[in-house]
Amino acid sequence: MNSIKQHFFLILPLLALLFSLESFLLISRAIISKEDKLLQNYSIVIASKKKLSLEIIQQNIPEASSLELIDPSFILDKIRSNMNNEDFENIKKELSLYYTLKLDSFPNQRRLNIIESTLNKIPNIIKTESFAKTHNQAYRLLFLVKLSIQTFAIILAALSVLLMIDQIRIWHFEHSKRMQIMNYLGASLWMRNSFLLKSAINDAVIATIVVSVGFLYFSTTAAAREMMEALEVSGEVFSFLRDFGILLVASIGTCLFCVFAAISLQRTV
């Protein structure tokens, strides 16, 4: 029972660390998916005196992906009934050309301002409308969510590592006599601390399985489906095989780091 309790005190902070890591991975994918959807619906409107080509735009804006001419018919049809043919033809000739410009990546606020400023400097372009206010609100929200998750994950990871090091130092103290005897017999550092390494790796595997199974179950619940529908993202944010590998490497790496950190601290005491 005492052994189970000791392992529990190592697995618990490791579970917290892996939970924060998996949450960060899921939220990051959800944000990327959301950015892609926003990008599909986002475009910059350009008014020009003469025809424009995508090549000209890309020389100044590398992330420009498509340029489409807006058909002015829907505007002209509305005003045609209120004027004679001669006036209508004159307005039609003087009417500027309007384009929608799409980008291949979701720009931040600073980059969007640079894009708009650069477009306005291109000859024959009269005006651009980037809908900066709406764009910036969406970008700031995504940035805030991403920053919050990163901060939470870093703080939780730091606390988890400290708790794990303390627990491994307790293990080291409890087996100190056996390690001293092995040291007198000429055993290497690796052999003297093999128990700590094996125990830490076993706990890392157990914690990885628990977290992976937990998130696998969560992905099948109604709460997960409602969350994905609210964010307008697909189930592709869940990638269990890849995440299992990431979590396993992270947990084993963290445990090995904590073991060597605990050994180093114990030797300096």
mmCIF file with all atom_site columns, C-alpha atoms in Angstrom, residues 145-245:
data_model
loop_
_atom_site.group_PDB
_atom_site.id
_atom_site.type_symbol
_atom_site.label_atom_id
_atom_site.label_alt_id
_atom_site.label_comp_id
_atom_site.label_asym_id
_atom_site.label_entity_id
_atom_site.label_seq_id
_atom_site.pdbx_PDB_ins_code
_atom_site.Cartn_x
_atom_site.Cartn_y
_atom_site.Cartn_z
_atom_site.occupancy
_atom_site.B_iso_or_equiv
_atom_site.pdbx_formal_charge
_atom_site.auth_seq_id
_atom_site.auth_comp_id
_atom_site.auth_asym_id
_atom_site.auth_atom_id
_atom_site.pdbx_PDB_model_num
ATOM 1   C CA . VAL A 1 145 ? -7.256  32.145 -25.909 1.00 0.00 ? 145 VAL A CA 1
ATOM 2   C CA . LYS A 1 146 ? -3.895  30.893 -27.177 1.00 0.00 ? 146 LYS A CA 1
ATOM 3   C CA . LEU A 1 147 ? -1.950  33.007 -24.662 1.00 0.00 ? 147 LEU A CA 1
ATOM 4   C CA . SER A 1 148 ? -4.165  31.893 -21.765 1.00 0.00 ? 148 SER A CA 1
ATOM 5   C CA . ILE A 1 149 ? -3.703  28.211 -22.599 1.00 0.00 ? 149 ILE A CA 1
ATOM 6   C CA . GLN A 1 150 ? 0.062   28.632 -22.988 1.00 0.00 ? 150 GLN A CA 1
ATOM 7   C CA . THR A 1 151 ? 0.350   30.435 -19.642 1.00 0.00 ? 151 THR A CA 1
ATOM 8   C CA . PHE A 1 152 ? -1.790  27.832 -17.887 1.00 0.00 ? 152 PHE A CA 1
ATOM 9   C CA . ALA A 1 153 ? 0.221   24.965 -19.409 1.00 0.00 ? 153 ALA A CA 1
ATOM 10  C CA . ILE A 1 154 ? 3.597   26.493 -18.456 1.00 0.00 ? 154 ILE A CA 1
ATOM 11  C CA . ILE A 1 155 ? 2.578   27.200 -14.847 1.00 0.00 ? 155 ILE A CA 1
ATOM 12  C CA . LEU A 1 156 ? 1.044   23.746 -14.387 1.00 0.00 ? 156 LEU A CA 1
ATOM 13  C CA . ALA A 1 157 ? 4.057   22.065 -15.986 1.00 0.00 ? 157 ALA A CA 1
ATOM 14  C CA . ALA A 1 158 ? 6.492   23.935 -13.721 1.00 0.00 ? 158 ALA A CA 1
ATOM 15  C CA . LEU A 1 159 ? 4.558   23.009 -10.566 1.00 0.00 ? 159 LEU A CA 1
ATOM 16  C CA . SER A 1 160 ? 4.245   19.396 -11.699 1.00 0.00 ? 160 SER A CA 1
ATOM 17  C CA . VAL A 1 161 ? 7.991   19.079 -12.318 1.00 0.00 ? 161 VAL A CA 1
ATOM 18  C CA . LEU A 1 162 ? 8.801   20.486 -8.875  1.00 0.00 ? 162 LEU A CA 1
ATOM 19  C CA . LEU A 1 163 ? 6.418   18.019 -7.182  1.00 0.00 ? 163 LEU A CA 1
ATOM 20  C CA . MET A 1 164 ? 7.856   15.136 -9.184  1.00 0.00 ? 164 MET A CA 1
ATOM 21  C CA . ILE A 1 165 ? 11.420  16.034 -8.228  1.00 0.00 ? 165 ILE A CA 1
ATOM 22  C CA . ASP A 1 166 ? 10.434  16.156 -4.548  1.00 0.00 ? 166 ASP A CA 1
ATOM 23  C CA . GLN A 1 167 ? 8.799   12.727 -4.771  1.00 0.00 ? 167 GLN A CA 1
ATOM 24  C CA . ILE A 1 168 ? 11.823  11.194 -6.493  1.00 0.00 ? 168 ILE A CA 1
ATOM 25  C CA . ARG A 1 169 ? 14.081  12.703 -3.837  1.00 0.00 ? 169 ARG A CA 1
ATOM 26  C CA . ILE A 1 170 ? 11.947  10.899 -1.228  1.00 0.00 ? 170 ILE A CA 1
ATOM 27  C CA . TRP A 1 171 ? 12.433  7.642  -3.131  1.00 0.00 ? 171 TRP A CA 1
ATOM 28  C CA . HIS A 1 172 ? 16.144  8.330  -3.289  1.00 0.00 ? 172 HIS A CA 1
ATOM 29  C CA . PHE A 1 173 ? 16.298  8.916  0.476   1.00 0.00 ? 173 PHE A CA 1
ATOM 30  C CA . GLU A 1 174 ? 14.340  5.734  1.240   1.00 0.00 ? 174 GLU A CA 1
ATOM 31  C CA . HIS A 1 175 ? 16.762  3.627  -0.823  1.00 0.00 ? 175 HIS A CA 1
ATOM 32  C CA . SER A 1 176 ? 19.906  5.517  0.187   1.00 0.00 ? 176 SER A CA 1
ATOM 33  C CA . LYS A 1 177 ? 21.324  2.645  2.273   1.00 0.00 ? 177 LYS A CA 1
ATOM 34  C CA . ARG A 1 178 ? 21.010  0.183  -0.575  1.00 0.00 ? 178 ARG A CA 1
ATOM 35  C CA . MET A 1 179 ? 22.612  2.697  -2.935  1.00 0.00 ? 179 MET A CA 1
ATOM 36  C CA . GLN A 1 180 ? 25.512  3.234  -0.518  1.00 0.00 ? 180 GLN A CA 1
ATOM 37  C CA . ILE A 1 181 ? 26.157  -0.499 -0.343  1.00 0.00 ? 181 ILE A CA 1
ATOM 38  C CA . MET A 1 182 ? 26.088  -0.736 -4.157  1.00 0.00 ? 182 MET A CA 1
ATOM 39  C CA . ASN A 1 183 ? 28.464  2.228  -4.308  1.00 0.00 ? 183 ASN A CA 1
ATOM 40  C CA . TYR A 1 184 ? 30.927  0.428  -1.972  1.00 0.00 ? 184 TYR A CA 1
ATOM 41  C CA . LEU A 1 185 ? 30.717  -2.593 -4.270  1.00 0.00 ? 185 LEU A CA 1
ATOM 42  C CA . GLY A 1 186 ? 31.689  -0.422 -7.235  1.00 0.00 ? 186 GLY A CA 1
ATOM 43  C CA . ALA A 1 187 ? 28.307  -0.174 -8.931  1.00 0.00 ? 187 ALA A CA 1
ATOM 44  C CA . SER A 1 188 ? 27.948  2.565  -11.518 1.00 0.00 ? 188 SER A CA 1
ATOM 45  C CA . LEU A 1 189 ? 25.662  5.556  -11.066 1.00 0.00 ? 189 LEU A CA 1
ATOM 46  C CA . TRP A 1 190 ? 23.220  4.040  -13.578 1.00 0.00 ? 190 TRP A CA 1
ATOM 47  C CA . MET A 1 191 ? 22.987  0.741  -11.635 1.00 0.00 ? 191 MET A CA 1
ATOM 48  C CA . ARG A 1 192 ? 22.610  2.459  -8.257  1.00 0.00 ? 192 ARG A CA 1
ATOM 49  C CA . ASN A 1 193 ? 19.677  4.499  -9.504  1.00 0.00 ? 193 ASN A CA 1
ATOM 50  C CA . SER A 1 194 ? 18.138  1.911  -11.817 1.00 0.00 ? 194 SER A CA 1
ATOM 51  C CA . PHE A 1 195 ? 15.171  1.506  -9.455  1.00 0.00 ? 195 PHE A CA 1
ATOM 52  C CA . LEU A 1 196 ? 14.358  5.214  -9.699  1.00 0.00 ? 196 LEU A CA 1
ATOM 53  C CA . LEU A 1 197 ? 14.641  5.205  -13.479 1.00 0.00 ? 197 LEU A CA 1
ATOM 54  C CA . LYS A 1 198 ? 12.486  2.097  -13.931 1.00 0.00 ? 198 LYS A CA 1
ATOM 55  C CA . SER A 1 199 ? 9.834   3.350  -11.528 1.00 0.00 ? 199 SER A CA 1
ATOM 56  C CA . ALA A 1 200 ? 9.710   6.771  -13.188 1.00 0.00 ? 200 ALA A CA 1
ATOM 57  C CA . ILE A 1 201 ? 9.430   5.282  -16.683 1.00 0.00 ? 201 ILE A CA 1
ATOM 58  C CA . ASN A 1 202 ? 6.675   2.875  -15.580 1.00 0.00 ? 202 ASN A CA 1
ATOM 59  C CA . ASP A 1 203 ? 4.730   5.754  -14.030 1.00 0.00 ? 203 ASP A CA 1
ATOM 60  C CA . ALA A 1 204 ? 5.239   7.786  -17.209 1.00 0.00 ? 204 ALA A CA 1
ATOM 61  C CA . VAL A 1 205 ? 3.689   5.034  -19.325 1.00 0.00 ? 205 VAL A CA 1
ATOM 62  C CA . ILE A 1 206 ? 0.761   4.633  -16.914 1.00 0.00 ? 206 ILE A CA 1
ATOM 63  C CA . ALA A 1 207 ? 0.081   8.383  -16.850 1.00 0.00 ? 207 ALA A CA 1
ATOM 64  C CA . THR A 1 208 ? 0.223   8.577  -20.650 1.00 0.00 ? 208 THR A CA 1
ATOM 65  C CA . ILE A 1 209 ? -2.298  5.755  -21.025 1.00 0.00 ? 209 ILE A CA 1
ATOM 66  C CA . VAL A 1 210 ? -4.659  7.298  -18.444 1.00 0.00 ? 210 VAL A CA 1
ATOM 67  C CA . VAL A 1 211 ? -4.616  10.749 -20.096 1.00 0.00 ? 211 VAL A CA 1
ATOM 68  C CA . SER A 1 212 ? -4.978  9.308  -23.620 1.00 0.00 ? 212 SER A CA 1
ATOM 69  C CA . VAL A 1 213 ? -7.912  7.097  -22.627 1.00 0.00 ? 213 VAL A CA 1
ATOM 70  C CA . GLY A 1 214 ? -9.497  10.025 -20.778 1.00 0.00 ? 214 GLY A CA 1
ATOM 71  C CA . PHE A 1 215 ? -9.355  12.326 -23.808 1.00 0.00 ? 215 PHE A CA 1
ATOM 72  C CA . LEU A 1 216 ? -10.472 9.480  -26.094 1.00 0.00 ? 216 LEU A CA 1
ATOM 73  C CA . TYR A 1 217 ? -13.572 9.046  -23.945 1.00 0.00 ? 217 TYR A CA 1
ATOM 74  C CA . PHE A 1 218 ? -14.149 12.811 -23.814 1.00 0.00 ? 218 PHE A CA 1
ATOM 75  C CA . SER A 1 219 ? -14.120 13.015 -27.633 1.00 0.00 ? 219 SER A CA 1
ATOM 76  C CA . THR A 1 220 ? -17.148 10.692 -27.750 1.00 0.00 ? 220 THR A CA 1
ATOM 77  C CA . THR A 1 221 ? -19.266 12.719 -25.314 1.00 0.00 ? 221 THR A CA 1
ATOM 78  C CA . ALA A 1 222 ? -22.026 15.196 -26.163 1.00 0.00 ? 222 ALA A CA 1
ATOM 79  C CA . ALA A 1 223 ? -20.065 17.980 -24.426 1.00 0.00 ? 223 ALA A CA 1
ATOM 80  C CA . ALA A 1 224 ? -17.172 17.533 -26.876 1.00 0.00 ? 224 ALA A CA 1
ATOM 81  C CA . ARG A 1 225 ? -19.502 17.602 -29.877 1.00 0.00 ? 225 ARG A CA 1
ATOM 82  C CA . GLU A 1 226 ? -21.243 20.735 -28.604 1.00 0.00 ? 226 GLU A CA 1
ATOM 83  C CA . MET A 1 227 ? -17.886 22.432 -28.025 1.00 0.00 ? 227 MET A CA 1
ATOM 84  C CA . MET A 1 228 ? -16.699 21.629 -31.556 1.00 0.00 ? 228 MET A CA 1
ATOM 85  C CA . GLU A 1 229 ? -19.982 22.851 -33.024 1.00 0.00 ? 229 GLU A CA 1
ATOM 86  C CA . ALA A 1 230 ? -19.746 26.088 -31.050 1.00 0.00 ? 230 ALA A CA 1
ATOM 87  C CA . LEU A 1 231 ? -16.187 26.663 -32.293 1.00 0.00 ? 231 LEU A CA 1
ATOM 88  C CA . GLU A 1 232 ? -17.151 25.493 -35.797 1.00 0.00 ? 232 GLU A CA 1
ATOM 89  C CA . VAL A 1 233 ? -14.293 23.001 -35.920 1.00 0.00 ? 233 VAL A CA 1
ATOM 90  C CA . SER A 1 234 ? -14.268 19.359 -36.923 1.00 0.00 ? 234 SER A CA 1
ATOM 91  C CA . GLY A 1 235 ? -13.279 16.253 -35.017 1.00 0.00 ? 235 GLY A CA 1
ATOM 92  C CA . GLU A 1 236 ? -9.861  16.435 -36.690 1.00 0.00 ? 236 GLU A CA 1
ATOM 93  C CA . VAL A 1 237 ? -8.593  18.327 -33.647 1.00 0.00 ? 237 VAL A CA 1
ATOM 94  C CA . PHE A 1 238 ? -8.444  14.915 -31.941 1.00 0.00 ? 238 PHE A CA 1
ATOM 95  C CA . SER A 1 239 ? -5.438  12.955 -33.204 1.00 0.00 ? 239 SER A CA 1
ATOM 96  C CA . PHE A 1 240 ? -4.949  10.161 -30.707 1.00 0.00 ? 240 PHE A CA 1
ATOM 97  C CA . LEU A 1 241 ? -2.113  8.139  -32.215 1.00 0.00 ? 241 LEU A CA 1
ATOM 98  C CA . ARG A 1 242 ? 0.060   11.200 -32.783 1.00 0.00 ? 242 ARG A CA 1
ATOM 99  C CA . ASP A 1 243 ? -0.863  12.679 -29.397 1.00 0.00 ? 243 ASP A CA 1
ATOM 100 C CA . PHE A 1 244 ? -0.144  9.390  -27.633 1.00 0.00 ? 244 PHE A CA 1
ATOM 101 C CA . GLY A 1 245 ? 3.375   9.454  -29.081 1.00 0.00 ? 245 GLY A CA 1
#
